[in-house]
Amino acid sequence: MTTAKRDTYTPETLLSVAVQVFNERGYDGTSMEHLSKAAGISKSSIYHHVAGKEELLQRAVSRALDGLFAVLEETGAVRGRAVERVEYVTRRTVEVLVAELPYVTLLLRVRGNTRTERWALERRREFDHQVAELLKAAAADGDLRADVDIRLATRLLFGMVNSLVEWYRPHPGTTADQLADAVVHMALDGLRTVRG
Amino acid sequence: MTTAKRDTYTPETLLSVAVQVFNERGYDGTSMEHLSKAAGISKSSIYHHVAGKEELLQRAVSRALDGLFAVLEETGAVRGRAVERVEYVTRRTVEVLVAELPYVTLLLRVRGNTRTERWALERRREFDHQVAELLKAAAADGDLRADVDIRLATRLLFGMVNSLVEWYRPHPGTTADQLADAVVHMALDGLRTVRG
DNA sequence: GTCTATATTACGATAGAC
DNA sequence: GTCTATCGTAATATAGAC
């Protein structure tokens, strides 16, 4: 039922163009003129598809946040020790980050100048908080080193994960699985009570 | 010889105000009007001290880069095994990052829209490259695990280090030394061939 | 060194034709 | 759905008084 000719924009296809430009120039550094040039249509045509620049941002960060919170739901369903859930949430977050790379990239760079941006920051804080609770539980189980500050460890771990968006590009010889392996291995081998 | 009264701005004191606003709102999201309000002087008074917005950015990222490259010079003078230089450069980078927090924060968020920004990105790449060479040497010595990709490990390690700017604030109970300990411990215990 | 006023350009968004 | 033309605002920067 999908049309064979795919020349006109939908909000979704326009979004993919916009997000790419936002990530290259920064959201505030991107004008409607920039978007218009990149999409190959006029400024006013963009307004036919979306209400404005901020709607594009809203759609982008929503998509990223949906992916991340889905990971938290999956993680809650994982049986076993808390440390296994820590590994699971880390691995799946890397995968979502890779799968939704431009959207998550944009989310991670939001500053808080508009209502949309402040909402995104608030939801990110909620995600971080829930991850920190997982590490706390793993520490309570005795599966993480007793001498590490859990809040600090969470921040370093997800700082490492989030930094992927700064350099990872699809298929330069590295898959999401390999990335997740490297992150989990580097992080948990430094956090585990029992050494291999 | 310093004047007792310190009410008027110099380029340096104005810079410290500007960099703070840049980090709150983003460089592109900050107008001269925003800077004027934050500094408590008019827009045109700002032009008396600096040529414009981009000069403030230039001064800020230069200061950050000077700190980081000074670390590389120190590191080259450290005797012993390469892995000790890896630990040294990591620890000192954390310290510089904390000491020059707002300046490094701004540097790490630069996108590349202007000549100044592209120059900053180029110098950052040079820093990253030199650090990668250190890890490569440590791997060649057999002091890093043989199964890790060195370029990837470098990126994860310094992704973790750089992520500090996203949350660290002076003295919420954490000193630069403690931070450096945590980073080095988490990173190297996962990278070392020989386990403790 | 700081100000008010203003020149000039760029921006987000709309109007209305096709 | 896309366009050209344009409105109103906000941006960087300058002029010139004090």
CSV table of C-alpha atoms (C1' of nucleotides) in Angstrom, one decimal:
chain,number,residue,atom,x,y,z
A,1,MET,CA,0.0,0.0,0.0
A,2,THR,CA,3.1,2.2,0.1
A,3,THR,CA,3.4,4.5,-2.9
A,4,ALA,CA,6.2,3.6,-5.3
A,5,LYS,CA,7.2,7.2,-6.0
A,6,ARG,CA,8.8,8.6,-2.8
A,7,ASP,CA,9.6,12.1,-3.7
A,8,THR,CA,7.5,14.2,-1.3
A,9,TYR,CA,8.3,14.6,2.3
A,10,THR,CA,6.4,13.4,5.4
A,11,PRO,CA,7.2,14.7,8.9
A,12,GLU,CA,9.2,11.5,9.4
A,13,THR,CA,11.4,11.8,6.3
A,14,LEU,CA,11.9,15.5,6.8
A,15,LEU,CA,12.9,14.7,10.4
A,16,SER,CA,15.7,12.5,9.3
A,17,VAL,CA,17.2,15.3,7.2
A,18,ALA,CA,16.7,17.9,9.9
A,19,VAL,CA,18.3,15.8,12.7
A,20,GLN,CA,21.4,15.3,10.5
A,21,VAL,CA,21.8,19.0,10.0
A,22,PHE,CA,21.1,19.7,13.7
A,23,ASN,CA,23.9,17.3,14.7
A,24,GLU,CA,26.3,18.9,12.2
A,25,ARG,CA,25.7,22.5,13.1
A,26,GLY,CA,24.0,22.2,16.5
A,27,TYR,CA,20.3,22.9,17.0
A,28,ASP,CA,20.7,26.6,17.7
A,29,GLY,CA,23.3,27.0,14.9
A,30,THR,CA,20.8,25.6,12.4
A,31,SER,CA,18.4,28.0,10.6
A,32,MET,CA,15.3,27.2,8.6
A,33,GLU,CA,17.4,28.3,5.7
A,34,HIS,CA,19.9,25.6,6.4
A,35,LEU,CA,17.2,23.0,6.7
A,36,SER,CA,15.6,24.2,3.5
A,37,LYS,CA,18.9,23.8,1.6
A,38,ALA,CA,19.5,20.3,3.0
A,39,ALA,CA,16.0,19.1,2.2
A,40,GLY,CA,16.0,20.7,-1.2
A,41,ILE,CA,12.7,22.5,-0.6
A,42,SER,CA,11.9,26.0,0.4
A,43,LYS,CA,11.6,27.3,3.9
A,44,SER,CA,7.8,27.7,3.6
A,45,SER,CA,7.4,24.2,2.4
A,46,ILE,CA,8.9,22.9,5.6
A,47,TYR,CA,6.1,24.7,7.5
A,48,HIS,CA,3.6,22.6,5.5
A,49,HIS,CA,4.9,19.5,7.2
A,50,VAL,CA,5.8,20.7,10.7
A,51,ALA,CA,4.8,23.6,12.9
A,52,GLY,CA,8.3,24.8,13.1
A,53,LYS,CA,11.9,24.1,14.2
A,54,GLU,CA,11.0,23.1,17.7
A,55,GLU,CA,8.6,20.4,16.6
A,56,LEU,CA,11.4,18.7,14.8
A,57,LEU,CA,13.5,18.8,18.0
A,58,GLN,CA,10.6,17.5,20.0
A,59,ARG,CA,10.0,14.6,17.6
A,60,ALA,CA,13.7,13.8,17.6
A,61,VAL,CA,14.3,13.7,21.3
A,62,SER,CA,11.0,11.8,21.9
A,63,ARG,CA,12.2,9.1,19.6
A,64,ALA,CA,15.5,8.9,21.5
A,65,LEU,CA,13.9,8.8,24.9
A,66,ASP,CA,11.4,6.2,23.8
A,67,GLY,CA,14.2,3.9,22.9
A,68,LEU,CA,16.1,4.5,26.1
A,69,PHE,CA,13.0,4.0,28.4
A,70,ALA,CA,12.1,0.8,26.5
A,71,VAL,CA,15.5,-0.5,27.6
A,72,LEU,CA,14.6,0.2,31.2
A,73,GLU,CA,11.4,-1.8,30.8
A,74,GLU,CA,13.2,-4.7,29.3
A,75,THR,CA,15.8,-4.6,32.0
A,76,GLY,CA,13.2,-4.8,34.7
A,77,ALA,CA,12.0,-8.1,33.3
A,78,VAL,CA,15.5,-9.6,33.4
A,79,ARG,CA,15.7,-12.3,36.1
A,80,GLY,CA,18.8,-13.0,38.2
A,81,ARG,CA,21.2,-10.8,40.1
A,82,ALA,CA,21.2,-7.0,39.9
A,83,VAL,CA,24.6,-7.0,38.4
A,84,GLU,CA,23.2,-8.9,35.4
A,85,ARG,CA,20.7,-6.2,34.9
A,86,VAL,CA,23.5,-3.6,35.0
A,87,GLU,CA,25.2,-5.5,32.3
A,88,TYR,CA,22.0,-5.8,30.3
A,89,VAL,CA,21.0,-2.2,30.6
A,90,THR,CA,24.5,-1.1,29.5
A,91,ARG,CA,24.6,-3.4,26.5
A,92,ARG,CA,21.1,-2.5,25.3
A,93,THR,CA,21.7,1.2,25.8
A,94,VAL,CA,24.7,0.9,23.5
A,95,GLU,CA,22.5,-0.9,21.0
A,96,VAL,CA,19.8,1.7,21.1
A,97,LEU,CA,22.4,4.4,20.8
A,98,VAL,CA,23.8,2.8,17.7
A,99,ALA,CA,20.3,2.1,16.2
A,100,GLU,CA,19.0,5.6,16.8
A,101,LEU,CA,22.4,7.3,16.6
A,102,PRO,CA,21.4,10.8,15.2
A,103,TYR,CA,18.3,11.0,17.5
A,104,VAL,CA,20.2,10.1,20.7
A,105,THR,CA,23.1,12.3,19.6
A,106,LEU,CA,20.8,15.3,19.5
A,107,LEU,CA,19.2,14.3,22.8
A,108,LEU,CA,22.6,14.2,24.5
A,109,ARG,CA,23.4,17.7,23.3
A,110,VAL,CA,20.3,19.5,24.5
A,111,ARG,CA,21.0,22.5,26.7
A,112,GLY,CA,17.6,23.6,28.2
A,113,ASN,CA,16.8,26.9,26.4
A,114,THR,CA,13.3,26.0,25.5
A,115,ARG,CA,10.4,24.1,27.1
A,116,THR,CA,11.1,21.1,24.9
A,117,GLU,CA,14.7,21.0,25.9
A,118,ARG,CA,14.0,21.3,29.6
A,119,TRP,CA,11.5,18.4,29.3
A,120,ALA,CA,14.1,16.3,27.5
A,121,LEU,CA,16.7,17.0,30.3
A,122,GLU,CA,14.2,16.1,32.9
A,123,ARG,CA,13.5,12.7,31.3
A,124,ARG,CA,17.2,12.1,30.9
A,125,ARG,CA,17.7,12.7,34.6
A,126,GLU,CA,14.9,10.1,35.3
A,127,PHE,CA,16.7,7.6,33.1
A,128,ASP,CA,20.0,8.2,34.8
A,129,HIS,CA,18.3,7.9,38.2
A,130,GLN,CA,16.8,4.5,37.4
A,131,VAL,CA,20.2,3.2,36.1
A,132,ALA,CA,21.9,4.4,39.3
A,133,GLU,CA,19.3,2.4,41.3
A,134,LEU,CA,20.3,-0.7,39.4
A,135,LEU,CA,24.0,-0.2,40.3
A,136,LYS,CA,23.0,0.5,43.9
A,137,ALA,CA,21.2,-2.9,44.0
A,138,ALA,CA,24.2,-4.6,42.5
A,139,ALA,CA,26.5,-3.0,45.1
A,140,ALA,CA,24.1,-4.1,47.9
A,141,ASP,CA,24.4,-7.7,46.6
A,142,GLY,CA,28.1,-7.4,47.0
A,143,ASP,CA,28.7,-7.8,43.3
A,144,LEU,CA,30.4,-4.4,42.8
A,145,ARG,CA,33.6,-3.3,44.5
A,146,ALA,CA,32.8,-1.9,48.0
A,147,ASP,CA,35.3,0.9,47.6
A,148,VAL,CA,33.6,2.7,44.7
A,149,ASP,CA,31.1,5.5,45.0
A,150,ILE,CA,28.0,4.1,43.1
A,151,ARG,CA,26.8,7.5,41.9
A,152,LEU,CA,30.2,8.3,40.5
A,153,ALA,CA,30.6,4.8,38.9
A,154,THR,CA,27.2,5.2,37.2
A,155,ARG,CA,28.2,8.6,35.8
A,156,LEU,CA,31.5,7.3,34.5
A,157,LEU,CA,29.9,4.2,33.0
A,158,PHE,CA,27.2,6.1,31.2
A,159,GLY,CA,29.6,8.9,30.4
A,160,MET,CA,31.6,6.3,28.5
A,161,VAL,CA,28.5,4.9,26.8
A,162,ASN,CA,27.2,8.3,25.8
A,163,SER,CA,30.5,9.4,24.4
A,164,LEU,CA,30.0,6.9,21.6
A,165,VAL,CA,27.9,9.4,19.8
A,166,GLU,CA,30.9,11.7,19.4
A,167,TRP,CA,32.8,9.3,17.1
A,168,TYR,CA,30.8,6.2,16.2
A,169,ARG,CA,29.6,6.0,12.6
A,170,PRO,CA,27.7,3.1,11.1
A,171,HIS,CA,30.0,0.3,9.9
A,172,PRO,CA,33.5,1.5,10.1
A,173,GLY,CA,34.3,-2.1,10.9
A,174,THR,CA,32.6,-2.0,14.3
A,175,THR,CA,29.2,-3.5,15.1
A,176,ALA,CA,26.9,-2.6,18.0
A,177,ASP,CA,27.6,-6.0,19.6
A,178,GLN,CA,31.4,-5.4,19.5
A,179,LEU,CA,31.0,-2.0,21.0
A,180,ALA,CA,28.8,-3.3,23.7
A,181,ASP,CA,31.3,-6.0,24.5
A,182,ALA,CA,34.1,-3.5,24.8
A,183,VAL,CA,32.1,-1.2,27.0
A,184,VAL,CA,30.8,-3.9,29.3
A,185,HIS,CA,34.2,-5.6,29.5
A,186,MET,CA,36.1,-2.4,30.3
A,187,ALA,CA,33.6,-1.2,32.8
A,188,LEU,CA,32.7,-4.3,34.7
A,189,ASP,CA,36.2,-5.7,34.9
A,190,GLY,CA,37.0,-2.6,36.8
A,191,LEU,CA,33.9,-2.8,39.0
A,192,ARG,CA,33.4,-6.4,39.9
A,193,THR,CA,34.4,-7.7,43.3
A,194,VAL,CA,35.6,-11.1,41.9
A,195,ARG,CA,38.3,-10.9,39.3
A,196,GLY,CA,38.7,-13.2,36.2
B,1,MET,CA,50.7,46.3,42.0
B,2,THR,CA,47.2,45.1,41.4
B,3,THR,CA,44.5,47.7,41.8
B,4,ALA,CA,42.4,47.3,45.0
B,5,LYS,CA,39.2,48.4,43.3
B,6,ARG,CA,38.2,45.7,40.8
B,7,ASP,CA,35.0,47.0,39.3
B,8,THR,CA,35.8,47.4,35.6
B,9,TYR,CA,36.2,44.6,33.2
B,10,THR,CA,39.3,43.3,31.5
B,11,PRO,CA,39.1,40.8,28.6
B,12,GLU,CA,40.0,38.1,31.1
B,13,THR,CA,37.3,38.9,33.7
B,14,LEU,CA,34.7,39.4,30.9
B,15,LEU,CA,35.7,36.0,29.5
B,16,SER,CA,34.9,34.2,32.8
B,17,VAL,CA,31.4,35.6,32.7
B,18,ALA,CA,30.9,34.9,29.0
B,19,VAL,CA,32.1,31.3,29.2
B,20,GLN,CA,29.7,30.6,32.0
B,21,VAL,CA,26.8,31.8,29.9
B,22,PHE,CA,28.1,30.0,26.8
B,23,ASN,CA,28.0,26.8,28.8
B,24,GLU,CA,24.5,27.3,30.2
B,25,ARG,CA,22.9,28.3,26.9
B,26,GLY,CA,25.3,27.0,24.3
B,27,TYR,CA,27.6,29.2,22.2
B,28,ASP,CA,25.1,29.7,19.4
B,29,GLY,CA,22.2,30.1,21.8
B,30,THR,CA,23.9,33.0,23.5
B,31,SER,CA,23.4,36.5,22.2
B,32,MET,CA,25.4,39.6,23.0
B,33,GLU,CA,22.3,40.7,24.8
B,34,HIS,CA,22.5,37.6,27.1
B,35,LEU,CA,26.2,38.4,27.8
B,36,SER,CA,25.4,42.0,28.5
B,37,LYS,CA,22.8,41.1,31.1
B,38,ALA,CA,25.1,38.6,32.7
B,39,ALA,CA,28.0,41.0,32.8
B,40,GLY,CA,25.9,43.9,34.0
B,41,ILE,CA,27.1,46.2,31.3
B,42,SER,CA,25.7,47.2,27.9
B,43,LYS,CA,26.2,45.4,24.7
B,44,SER,CA,28.4,48.1,23.2
B,45,SER,CA,30.6,48.1,26.3
B,46,ILE,CA,31.5,44.5,25.6
B,47,TYR,CA,32.8,45.6,22.2
B,48,HIS,CA,35.2,48.0,24.0
B,49,HIS,CA,36.9,44.9,25.6
B,50,VAL,CA,36.7,42.4,22.9
B,51,ALA,CA,36.2,42.4,19.1
B,52,GLY,CA,33.1,40.3,19.3
B,53,LYS,CA,31.5,37.0,20.4
B,54,GLU,CA,34.0,34.8,18.5
B,55,GLU,CA,37.0,36.4,20.2
B,56,LEU,CA,35.6,35.2,23.5
B,57,LEU,CA,35.2,31.7,22.1
B,58,GLN,CA,38.8,31.8,20.7
B,59,ARG,CA,40.2,32.9,24.1
B,60,ALA,CA,38.3,30.2,25.9
B,61,VAL,CA,39.2,27.3,23.7
B,62,SER,CA,42.8,28.4,23.6
B,63,ARG,CA,43.0,28.4,27.3
B,64,ALA,CA,41.5,24.9,27.4
B,65,LEU,CA,43.8,23.6,24.7
B,66,ASP,CA,46.9,25.1,26.3
B,67,GLY,CA,46.1,23.2,29.5
B,68,LEU,CA,45.6,19.9,27.6
B,69,PHE,CA,48.8,20.2,25.5
B,70,ALA,CA,50.8,21.1,28.6
B,71,VAL,CA,49.7,17.7,30.0
B,72,LEU,CA,51.1,16.0,26.9
B,73,GLU,CA,54.5,17.7,27.3
B,74,GLU,CA,54.6,16.7,31.0
B,75,THR,CA,53.7,13.2,30.0
B,76,GLY,CA,56.5,12.9,27.5
B,77,ALA,CA,59.0,13.6,30.4
B,78,VAL,CA,57.7,10.8,32.5
B,79,ARG,CA,60.2,7.9,32.7
B,80,GLY,CA,59.3,4.3,33.0
B,81,ARG,CA,56.9,2.1,31.1
B,82,ALA,CA,54.4,3.4,28.6
B,83,VAL,CA,51.5,2.2,30.7
B,84,GLU,CA,52.7,4.6,33.4
B,85,ARG,CA,52.5,7.5,31.0
B,86,VAL,CA,48.9,6.4,30.1
B,87,GLU,CA,48.0,6.6,33.7
B,88,TYR,CA,49.8,9.9,34.1
B,89,VAL,CA,48.1,11.5,31.1
B,90,THR,CA,44.7,10.3,32.2
B,91,ARG,CA,45.2,11.6,35.8
B,92,ARG,CA,46.5,15.0,34.7
B,93,THR,CA,43.8,15.4,32.1
B,94,VAL,CA,41.2,15.0,34.8
B,95,GLU,CA,43.0,17.5,36.9
B,96,VAL,CA,43.2,20.1,34.0
B,97,LEU,CA,39.6,19.4,33.2
B,98,VAL,CA,38.6,20.2,36.8
B,99,ALA,CA,40.9,23.2,37.1
B,100,GLU,CA,39.8,24.8,33.8
B,101,LEU,CA,36.2,23.3,33.9
B,102,PRO,CA,34.2,26.0,32.1
B,103,TYR,CA,36.9,26.4,29.4
B,104,VAL,CA,37.3,22.7,28.7
B,105,THR,CA,33.5,22.2,28.8
B,106,LEU,CA,33.1,24.8,26.1
B,107,LEU,CA,36.0,23.3,24.0
B,108,LEU,CA,34.3,19.8,24.1
B,109,ARG,CA,31.0,21.2,22.8
B,110,VAL,CA,32.4,23.0,19.8
B,111,ARG,CA,30.7,22.0,16.5
B,112,GLY,CA,32.8,23.5,13.7
B,113,ASN,CA,30.6,26.2,12.3
B,114,THR,CA,33.3,28.9,12.3
B,115,ARG,CA,37.0,29.1,11.5
B,116,THR,CA,37.8,29.2,15.3
B,117,GLU,CA,35.7,26.1,15.9
B,118,ARG,CA,37.3,24.2,13.2
B,119,TRP,CA,40.7,25.1,14.5
B,120,ALA,CA,39.7,23.9,17.9
B,121,LEU,CA,38.4,20.6,16.5
B,122,GLU,CA,41.7,20.1,14.7
B,123,ARG,CA,43.8,20.6,17.8
B,124,ARG,CA,41.5,18.3,19.8
B,125,ARG,CA,42.1,15.6,17.2
B,126,GLU,CA,45.8,16.1,17.5
B,127,PHE,CA,45.5,15.6,21.3
B,128,ASP,CA,43.5,12.5,20.9
B,129,HIS,CA,46.0,11.1,18.4
B,130,GLN,CA,48.9,11.6,20.7
B,131,VAL,CA,47.1,9.9,23.5
B,132,ALA,CA,46.2,7.0,21.3
B,133,GLU,CA,50.0,6.6,20.5
B,134,LEU,CA,50.6,6.3,24.2
B,135,LEU,CA,48.1,3.5,24.6
B,136,LYS,CA,49.6,1.8,21.5
B,137,ALA,CA,53.0,1.8,23.1
B,138,ALA,CA,51.6,0.4,26.3
B,139,ALA,CA,49.9,-2.4,24.3
B,140,ALA,CA,53.2,-3.1,22.5
B,141,ASP,CA,54.9,-3.5,25.9
B,142,GLY,CA,52.3,-6.1,26.7
B,143,ASP,CA,50.9,-4.1,29.6
B,144,LEU,CA,47.4,-3.8,28.1
B,145,ARG,CA,45.1,-6.7,27.3
B,146,ALA,CA,45.9,-8.1,23.9
B,147,ASP,CA,42.2,-8.6,23.0
B,148,VAL,CA,41.2,-4.9,23.1
B,149,ASP,CA,41.2,-2.6,20.1
B,150,ILE,CA,43.5,0.3,21.2
B,151,ARG,CA,41.8,3.0,19.2
B,152,LEU,CA,38.5,1.9,20.7
B,153,ALA,CA,39.9,1.7,24.2
B,154,THR,CA,41.4,5.2,23.8
B,155,ARG,CA,38.1,6.6,22.8
B,156,LEU,CA,36.2,4.9,25.6
B,157,LEU,CA,38.8,6.1,28.2
B,158,PHE,CA,38.7,9.7,27.1
B,159,GLY,CA,35.0,9.6,26.5
B,160,MET,CA,34.7,8.7,30.1
B,161,VAL,CA,37.2,11.4,31.1
B,162,ASN,CA,35.5,14.1,29.0
B,163,SER,CA,32.0,13.2,30.3
B,164,LEU,CA,33.1,14.7,33.6
B,165,VAL,CA,32.2,18.1,32.4
B,166,GLU,CA,28.6,17.1,32.1
B,167,TRP,CA,28.1,16.8,35.8
B,168,TYR,CA,31.1,17.7,37.9
B,169,ARG,CA,30.9,20.9,39.8
B,170,PRO,CA,33.5,22.3,42.2
B,171,HIS,CA,33.4,20.7,45.6
B,172,PRO,CA,30.3,18.7,46.0
B,173,GLY,CA,32.4,16.4,48.2
B,174,THR,CA,34.6,15.2,45.4
B,175,THR,CA,38.2,16.5,44.7
B,176,ALA,CA,40.1,16.2,41.4
B,177,ASP,CA,42.3,13.6,43.0
B,178,GLN,CA,39.4,11.4,44.0
B,179,LEU,CA,37.9,11.7,40.5
B,180,ALA,CA,41.2,10.8,38.9
B,181,ASP,CA,41.6,7.8,41.2
B,182,ALA,CA,38.1,6.6,40.2
B,183,VAL,CA,38.7,7.1,36.5
B,184,VAL,CA,42.1,5.5,36.4
B,185,HIS,CA,41.0,2.6,38.6
B,186,MET,CA,37.9,1.8,36.6
B,187,ALA,CA,39.7,2.1,33.3
B,188,LEU,CA,43.0,0.4,33.9
B,189,ASP,CA,41.7,-2.5,36.0
B,190,GLY,CA,39.7,-3.3,32.9
B,191,LEU,CA,42.7,-2.8,30.5
B,192,ARG,CA,45.7,-4.3,32.3
B,193,THR,CA,47.1,-7.7,31.4
B,194,VAL,CA,48.0,-8.5,35.0
B,195,ARG,CA,45.2,-8.4,37.5
B,196,GLY,CA,45.6,-7.2,41.1
C,1,DG,C1',34.6,52.8,30.1
C,2,DT,C1',30.1,53.0,29.7
C,3,DC,C1',26.0,54.6,27.8
C,4,DT,C1',21.8,55.4,24.2
C,5,DA,C1',20.6,55.1,19.6
C,6,DT,C1',20.8,53.0,15.3
C,7,DA,C1',22.5,50.6,11.0
C,8,DT,C1',22.3,46.3,8.9
C,9,DT,C1',21.6,41.7,8.4
C,10,DA,C1',19.6,37.2,9.6
C,11,DC,C1',16.0,34.6,11.6
C,12,DG,C1',11.4,32.2,12.3
C,13,DA,C1',7.2,32.3,10.5
C,14,DT,C1',3.1,33.6,7.4
C,15,DA,C1',0.3,35.1,3.1
C,16,DG,C1',-1.3,33.8,-0.9
C,17,DA,C1',-0.5,32.3,-5.9
C,18,DC,C1',0.0,28.1,-8.5
D,1,DG,C1',3.0,20.5,-1.9
D,2,DT,C1',5.7,23.8,-3.3
D,3,DC,C1',6.8,28.3,-4.5
D,4,DT,C1',8.0,33.7,-4.1
D,5,DA,C1',7.4,37.6,-1.4
D,6,DT,C1',7.2,39.6,2.9
D,7,DC,C1',6.2,40.6,7.9
D,8,DG,C1',8.0,41.4,12.5
D,9,DT,C1',11.6,40.4,15.5
D,10,DA,C1',16.1,39.7,17.2
D,11,DA,C1',20.8,39.3,16.0
D,12,DT,C1',25.8,41.4,15.5
D,13,DA,C1',28.0,45.4,15.4
D,14,DT,C1',29.0,50.6,15.1
D,15,DA,C1',28.5,55.8,16.0
D,16,DG,C1',29.0,59.2,18.9
D,17,DA,C1',27.8,61.5,23.4
D,18,DC,C1',29.4,61.7,28.2
